[in-house]
PDB file of C-alpha atoms in Angstrom:
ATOM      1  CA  UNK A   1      15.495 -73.108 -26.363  1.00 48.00           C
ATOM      2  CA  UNK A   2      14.328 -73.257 -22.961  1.00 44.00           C
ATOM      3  CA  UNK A   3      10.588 -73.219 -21.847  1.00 44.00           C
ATOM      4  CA  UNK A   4       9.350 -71.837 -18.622  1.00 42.00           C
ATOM      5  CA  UNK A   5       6.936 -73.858 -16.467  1.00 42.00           C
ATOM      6  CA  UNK A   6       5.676 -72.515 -13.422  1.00 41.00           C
ATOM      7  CA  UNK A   7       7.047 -75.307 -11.490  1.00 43.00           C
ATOM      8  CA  UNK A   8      10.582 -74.582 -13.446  1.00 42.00           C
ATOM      9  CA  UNK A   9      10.852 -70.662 -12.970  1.00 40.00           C
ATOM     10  CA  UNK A  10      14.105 -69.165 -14.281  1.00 40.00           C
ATOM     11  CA  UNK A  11      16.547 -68.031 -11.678  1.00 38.00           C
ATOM     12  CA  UNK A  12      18.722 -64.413 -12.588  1.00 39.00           C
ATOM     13  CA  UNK A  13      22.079 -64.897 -11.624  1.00 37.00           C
ATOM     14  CA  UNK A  14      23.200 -61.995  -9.182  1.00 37.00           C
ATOM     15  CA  UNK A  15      24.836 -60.741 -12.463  1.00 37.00           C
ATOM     16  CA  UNK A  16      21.498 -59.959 -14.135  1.00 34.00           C
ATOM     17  CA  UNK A  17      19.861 -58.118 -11.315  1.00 33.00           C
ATOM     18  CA  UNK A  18      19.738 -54.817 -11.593  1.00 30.00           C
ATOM     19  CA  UNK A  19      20.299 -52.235  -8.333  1.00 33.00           C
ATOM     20  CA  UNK A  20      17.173 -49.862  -7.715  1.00 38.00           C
ATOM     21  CA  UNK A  21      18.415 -46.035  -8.548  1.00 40.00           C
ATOM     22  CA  UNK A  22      19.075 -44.458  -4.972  1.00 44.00           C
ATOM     23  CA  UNK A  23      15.783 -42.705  -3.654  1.00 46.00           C
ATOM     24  CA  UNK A  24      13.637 -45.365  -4.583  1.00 48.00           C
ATOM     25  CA  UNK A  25      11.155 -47.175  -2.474  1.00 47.00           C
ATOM     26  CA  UNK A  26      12.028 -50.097   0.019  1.00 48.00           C
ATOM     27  CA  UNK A  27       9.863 -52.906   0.148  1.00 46.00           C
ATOM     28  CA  UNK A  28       8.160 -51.171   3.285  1.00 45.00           C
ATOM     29  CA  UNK A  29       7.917 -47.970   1.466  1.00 47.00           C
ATOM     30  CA  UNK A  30      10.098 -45.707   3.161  1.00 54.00           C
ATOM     31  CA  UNK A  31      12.466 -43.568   0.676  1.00 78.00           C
ATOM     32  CA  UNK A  32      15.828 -45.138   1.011  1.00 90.00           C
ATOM     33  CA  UNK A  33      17.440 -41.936  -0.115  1.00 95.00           C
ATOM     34  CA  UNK A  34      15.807 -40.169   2.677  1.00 97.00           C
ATOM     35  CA  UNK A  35      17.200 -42.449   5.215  1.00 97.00           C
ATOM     36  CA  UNK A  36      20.730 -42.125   3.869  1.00 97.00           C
ATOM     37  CA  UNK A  37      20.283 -38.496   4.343  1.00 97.00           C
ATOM     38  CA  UNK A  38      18.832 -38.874   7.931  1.00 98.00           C
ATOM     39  CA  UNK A  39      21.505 -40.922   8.280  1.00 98.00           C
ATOM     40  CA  UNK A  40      24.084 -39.112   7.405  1.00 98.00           C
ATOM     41  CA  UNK A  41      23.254 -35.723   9.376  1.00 98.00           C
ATOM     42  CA  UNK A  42      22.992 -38.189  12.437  1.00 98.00           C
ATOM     43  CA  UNK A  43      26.675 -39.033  11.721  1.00 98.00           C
ATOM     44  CA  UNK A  44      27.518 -35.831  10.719  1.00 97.00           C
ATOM     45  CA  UNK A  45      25.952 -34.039  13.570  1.00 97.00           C
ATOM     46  CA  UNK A  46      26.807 -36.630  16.701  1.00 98.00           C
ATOM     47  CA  UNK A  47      22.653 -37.012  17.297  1.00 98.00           C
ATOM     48  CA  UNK A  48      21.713 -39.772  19.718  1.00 97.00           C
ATOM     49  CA  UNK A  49      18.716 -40.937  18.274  1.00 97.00           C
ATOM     50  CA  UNK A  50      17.769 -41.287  14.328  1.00 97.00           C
ATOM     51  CA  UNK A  51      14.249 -39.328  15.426  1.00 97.00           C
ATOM     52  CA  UNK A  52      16.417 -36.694  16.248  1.00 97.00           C
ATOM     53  CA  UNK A  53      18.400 -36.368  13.129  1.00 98.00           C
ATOM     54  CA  UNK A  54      15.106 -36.701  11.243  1.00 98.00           C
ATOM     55  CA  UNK A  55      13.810 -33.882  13.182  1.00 97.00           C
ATOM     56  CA  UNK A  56      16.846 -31.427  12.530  1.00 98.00           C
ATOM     57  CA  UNK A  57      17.012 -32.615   9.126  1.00 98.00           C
ATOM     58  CA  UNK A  58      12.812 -31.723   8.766  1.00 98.00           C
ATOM     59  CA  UNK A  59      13.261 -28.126  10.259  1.00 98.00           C
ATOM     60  CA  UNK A  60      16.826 -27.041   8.310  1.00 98.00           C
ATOM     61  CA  UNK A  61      15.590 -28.594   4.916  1.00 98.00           C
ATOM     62  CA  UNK A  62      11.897 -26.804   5.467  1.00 97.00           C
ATOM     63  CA  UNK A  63      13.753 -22.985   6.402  1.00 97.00           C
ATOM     64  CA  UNK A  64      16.411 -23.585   3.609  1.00 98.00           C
ATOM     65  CA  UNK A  65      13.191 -24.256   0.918  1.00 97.00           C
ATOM     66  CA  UNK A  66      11.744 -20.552   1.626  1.00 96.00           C
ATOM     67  CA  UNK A  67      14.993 -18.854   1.196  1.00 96.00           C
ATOM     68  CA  UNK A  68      16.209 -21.133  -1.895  1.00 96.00           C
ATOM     69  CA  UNK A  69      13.841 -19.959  -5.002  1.00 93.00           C
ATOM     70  CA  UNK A  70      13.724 -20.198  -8.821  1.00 93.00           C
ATOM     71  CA  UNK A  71      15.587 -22.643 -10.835  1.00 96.00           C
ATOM     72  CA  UNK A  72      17.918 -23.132  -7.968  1.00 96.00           C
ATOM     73  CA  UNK A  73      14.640 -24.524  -5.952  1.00 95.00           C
ATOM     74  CA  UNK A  74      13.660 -26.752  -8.452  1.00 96.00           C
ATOM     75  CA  UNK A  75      17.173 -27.977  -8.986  1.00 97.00           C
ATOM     76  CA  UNK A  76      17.720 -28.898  -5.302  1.00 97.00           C
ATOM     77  CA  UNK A  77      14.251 -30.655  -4.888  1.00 96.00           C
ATOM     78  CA  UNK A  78      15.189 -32.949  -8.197  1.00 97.00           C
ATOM     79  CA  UNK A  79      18.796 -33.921  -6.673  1.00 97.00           C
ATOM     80  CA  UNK A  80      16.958 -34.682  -2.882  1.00 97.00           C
ATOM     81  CA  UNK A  81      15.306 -37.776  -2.184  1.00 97.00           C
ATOM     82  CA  UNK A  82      11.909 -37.494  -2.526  1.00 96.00           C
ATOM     83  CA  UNK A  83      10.837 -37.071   1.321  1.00 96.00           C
ATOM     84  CA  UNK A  84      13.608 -34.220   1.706  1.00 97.00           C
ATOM     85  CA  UNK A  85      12.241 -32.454  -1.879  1.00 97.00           C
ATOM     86  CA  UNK A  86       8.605 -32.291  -0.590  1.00 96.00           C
ATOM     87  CA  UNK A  87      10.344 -30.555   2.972  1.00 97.00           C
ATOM     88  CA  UNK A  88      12.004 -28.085   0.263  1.00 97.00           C
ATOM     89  CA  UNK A  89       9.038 -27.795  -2.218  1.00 95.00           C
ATOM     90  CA  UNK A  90       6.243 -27.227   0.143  1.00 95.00           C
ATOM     91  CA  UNK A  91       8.048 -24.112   1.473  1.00 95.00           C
ATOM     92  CA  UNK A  92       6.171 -20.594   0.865  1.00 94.00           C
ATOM     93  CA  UNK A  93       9.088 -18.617  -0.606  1.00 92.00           C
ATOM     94  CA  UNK A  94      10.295 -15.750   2.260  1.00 93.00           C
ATOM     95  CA  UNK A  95       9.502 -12.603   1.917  1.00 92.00           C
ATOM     96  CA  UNK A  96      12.595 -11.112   2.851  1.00 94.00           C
ATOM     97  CA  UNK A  97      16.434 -12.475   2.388  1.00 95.00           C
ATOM     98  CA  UNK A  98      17.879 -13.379   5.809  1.00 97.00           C
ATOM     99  CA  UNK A  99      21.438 -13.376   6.991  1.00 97.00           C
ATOM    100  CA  UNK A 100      23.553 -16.395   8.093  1.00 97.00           C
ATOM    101  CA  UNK A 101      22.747 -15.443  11.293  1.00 97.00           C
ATOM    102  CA  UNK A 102      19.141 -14.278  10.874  1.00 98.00           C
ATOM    103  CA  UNK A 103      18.681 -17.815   9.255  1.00 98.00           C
ATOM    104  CA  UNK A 104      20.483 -19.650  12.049  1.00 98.00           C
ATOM    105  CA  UNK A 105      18.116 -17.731  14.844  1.00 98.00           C
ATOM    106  CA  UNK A 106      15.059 -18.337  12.299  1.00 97.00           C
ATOM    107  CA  UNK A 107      15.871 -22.289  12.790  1.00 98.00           C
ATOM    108  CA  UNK A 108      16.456 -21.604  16.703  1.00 98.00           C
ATOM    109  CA  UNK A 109      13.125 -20.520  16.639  1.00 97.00           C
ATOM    110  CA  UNK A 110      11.419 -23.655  15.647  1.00 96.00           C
ATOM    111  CA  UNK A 111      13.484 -25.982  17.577  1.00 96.00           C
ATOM    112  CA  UNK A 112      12.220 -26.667  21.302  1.00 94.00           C
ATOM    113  CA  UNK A 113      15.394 -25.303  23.679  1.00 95.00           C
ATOM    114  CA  UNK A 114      17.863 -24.835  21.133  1.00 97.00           C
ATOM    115  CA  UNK A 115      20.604 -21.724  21.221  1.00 96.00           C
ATOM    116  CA  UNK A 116      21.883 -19.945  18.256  1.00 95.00           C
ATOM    117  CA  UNK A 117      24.972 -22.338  19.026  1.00 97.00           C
ATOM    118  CA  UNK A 118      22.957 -25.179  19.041  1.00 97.00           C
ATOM    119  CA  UNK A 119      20.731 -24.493  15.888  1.00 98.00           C
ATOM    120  CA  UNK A 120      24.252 -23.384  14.416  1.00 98.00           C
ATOM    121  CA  UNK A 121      25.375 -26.976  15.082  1.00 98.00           C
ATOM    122  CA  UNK A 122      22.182 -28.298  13.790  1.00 98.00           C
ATOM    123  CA  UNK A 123      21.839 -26.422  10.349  1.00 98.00           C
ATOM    124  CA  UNK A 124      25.748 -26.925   9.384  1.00 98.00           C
ATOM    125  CA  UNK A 125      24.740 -30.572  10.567  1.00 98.00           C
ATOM    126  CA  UNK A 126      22.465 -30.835   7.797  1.00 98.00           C
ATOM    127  CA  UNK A 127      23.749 -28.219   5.007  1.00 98.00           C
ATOM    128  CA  UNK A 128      26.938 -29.684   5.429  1.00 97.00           C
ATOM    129  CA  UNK A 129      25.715 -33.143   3.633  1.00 98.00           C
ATOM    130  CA  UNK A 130      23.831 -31.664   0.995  1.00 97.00           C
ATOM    131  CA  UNK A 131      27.427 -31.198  -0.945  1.00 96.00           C
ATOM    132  CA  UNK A 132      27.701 -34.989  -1.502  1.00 95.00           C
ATOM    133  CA  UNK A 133      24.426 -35.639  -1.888  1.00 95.00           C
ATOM    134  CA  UNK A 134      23.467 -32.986  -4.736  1.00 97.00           C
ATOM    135  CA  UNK A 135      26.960 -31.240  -5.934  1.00 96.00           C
ATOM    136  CA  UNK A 136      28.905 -28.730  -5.750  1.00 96.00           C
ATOM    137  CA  UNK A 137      28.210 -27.261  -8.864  1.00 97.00           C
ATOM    138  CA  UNK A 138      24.382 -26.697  -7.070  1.00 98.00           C
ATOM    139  CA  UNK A 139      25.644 -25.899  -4.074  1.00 97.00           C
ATOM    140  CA  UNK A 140      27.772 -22.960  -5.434  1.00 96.00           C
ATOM    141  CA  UNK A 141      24.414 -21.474  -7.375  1.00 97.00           C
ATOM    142  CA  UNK A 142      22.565 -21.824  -4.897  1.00 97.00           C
ATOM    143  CA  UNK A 143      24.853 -20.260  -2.153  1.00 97.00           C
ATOM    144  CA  UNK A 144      25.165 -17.463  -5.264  1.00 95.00           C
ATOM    145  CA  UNK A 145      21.789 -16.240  -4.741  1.00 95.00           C
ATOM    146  CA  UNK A 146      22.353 -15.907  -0.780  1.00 96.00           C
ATOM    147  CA  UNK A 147      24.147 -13.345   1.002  1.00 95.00           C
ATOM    148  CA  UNK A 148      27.371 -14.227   2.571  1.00 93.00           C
ATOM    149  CA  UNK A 149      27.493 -16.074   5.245  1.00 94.00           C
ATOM    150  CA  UNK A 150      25.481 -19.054   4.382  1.00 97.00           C
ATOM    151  CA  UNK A 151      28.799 -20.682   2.823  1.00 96.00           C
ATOM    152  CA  UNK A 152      30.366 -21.789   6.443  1.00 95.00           C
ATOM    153  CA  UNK A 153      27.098 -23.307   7.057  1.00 97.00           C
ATOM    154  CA  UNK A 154      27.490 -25.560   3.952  1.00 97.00           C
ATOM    155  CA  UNK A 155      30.958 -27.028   5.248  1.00 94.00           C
ATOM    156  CA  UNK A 156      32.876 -24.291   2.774  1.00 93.00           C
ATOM    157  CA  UNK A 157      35.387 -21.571   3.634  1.00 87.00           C
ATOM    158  CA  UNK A 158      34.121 -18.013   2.358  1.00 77.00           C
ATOM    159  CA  UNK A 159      36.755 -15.866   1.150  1.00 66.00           C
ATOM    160  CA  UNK A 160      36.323 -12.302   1.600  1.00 63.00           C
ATOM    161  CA  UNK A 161      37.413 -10.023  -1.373  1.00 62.00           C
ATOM    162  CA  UNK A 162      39.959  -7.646  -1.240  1.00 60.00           C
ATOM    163  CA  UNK A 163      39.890  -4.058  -2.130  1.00 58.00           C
TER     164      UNK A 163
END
């Protein structure tokens, strides 16, 4: 048996440590997950600067979380990184569904000199990562309770039915 001093500590092997789950806490407090998300929308999106991606990703996250409601919402802000699920959360539900479009000009709106091409660019920038991030099984409910449109701005084709 082997005793423990404080002068003797035990070292873990790197076997034995165990990984934080992703979305946890650094050890400057920032929400890891959050930066992988900011991250990847920089990537995704060409931005120069992280502050910019962090910006977009703000904005498109906070418009999405009025238009996304019921178990849908609550699903989404438990697969997000805790930063990104308060952006959703804290959203007053709309009061009105808006189109692809309508949502796309809504998000124009609140971002200093941007162009329905350029919010266009900016909300498929960040919608486009949510796939990987929470799944396409909650991607397709939640682009169930939209109207059409909103799938191109996820990254996925919409197919039209016939008839």
């Amino acid at each position: 048996m082997t005793t423990l001093t404080p002068h003797d500590p035990a070292l873990a092997s790197p076997e034995a440590v165990i990984p934080p789950p992703a979305g946890t806490l650094d050890r400057r407090g920032h929400d890891d997950g959050w930066r992988a998300l900011v991250d990847a929308v920089r990537e995704s999106g060409q931005y120069p600067t992280r502050t910019e991606a962090e910006s977009v990703t703000r904005v498109v996250l906070s418009a999405l979380g009025g238009h996304v409601v019921g178990d849908e919402r609550v699903d989404l802000a438990r697969a997000l990184p805790e930063e990104a699920a308060r952006v959703v959360a804290s959203q007053i539900p709309a009061t009105r569904e808006l189109t692809a479009a309508e949502f796309v000009d809504s998000v124009a709106l609140r971002i200093e000199g941007a162009t329905p091409a350029t919010a266009r660019w900016d909300v498929s920038s960040v919608l486009s990562v949510l796939p990987g991030l929470v799944g396409d099984a909650l991607v397709s409910r939640i682009l169930a309770h939209l109207p059409p449109g909103y799938a191109l701005l996820f990254g996925r084709a919409e197919l039209a039915p016939l008839g």
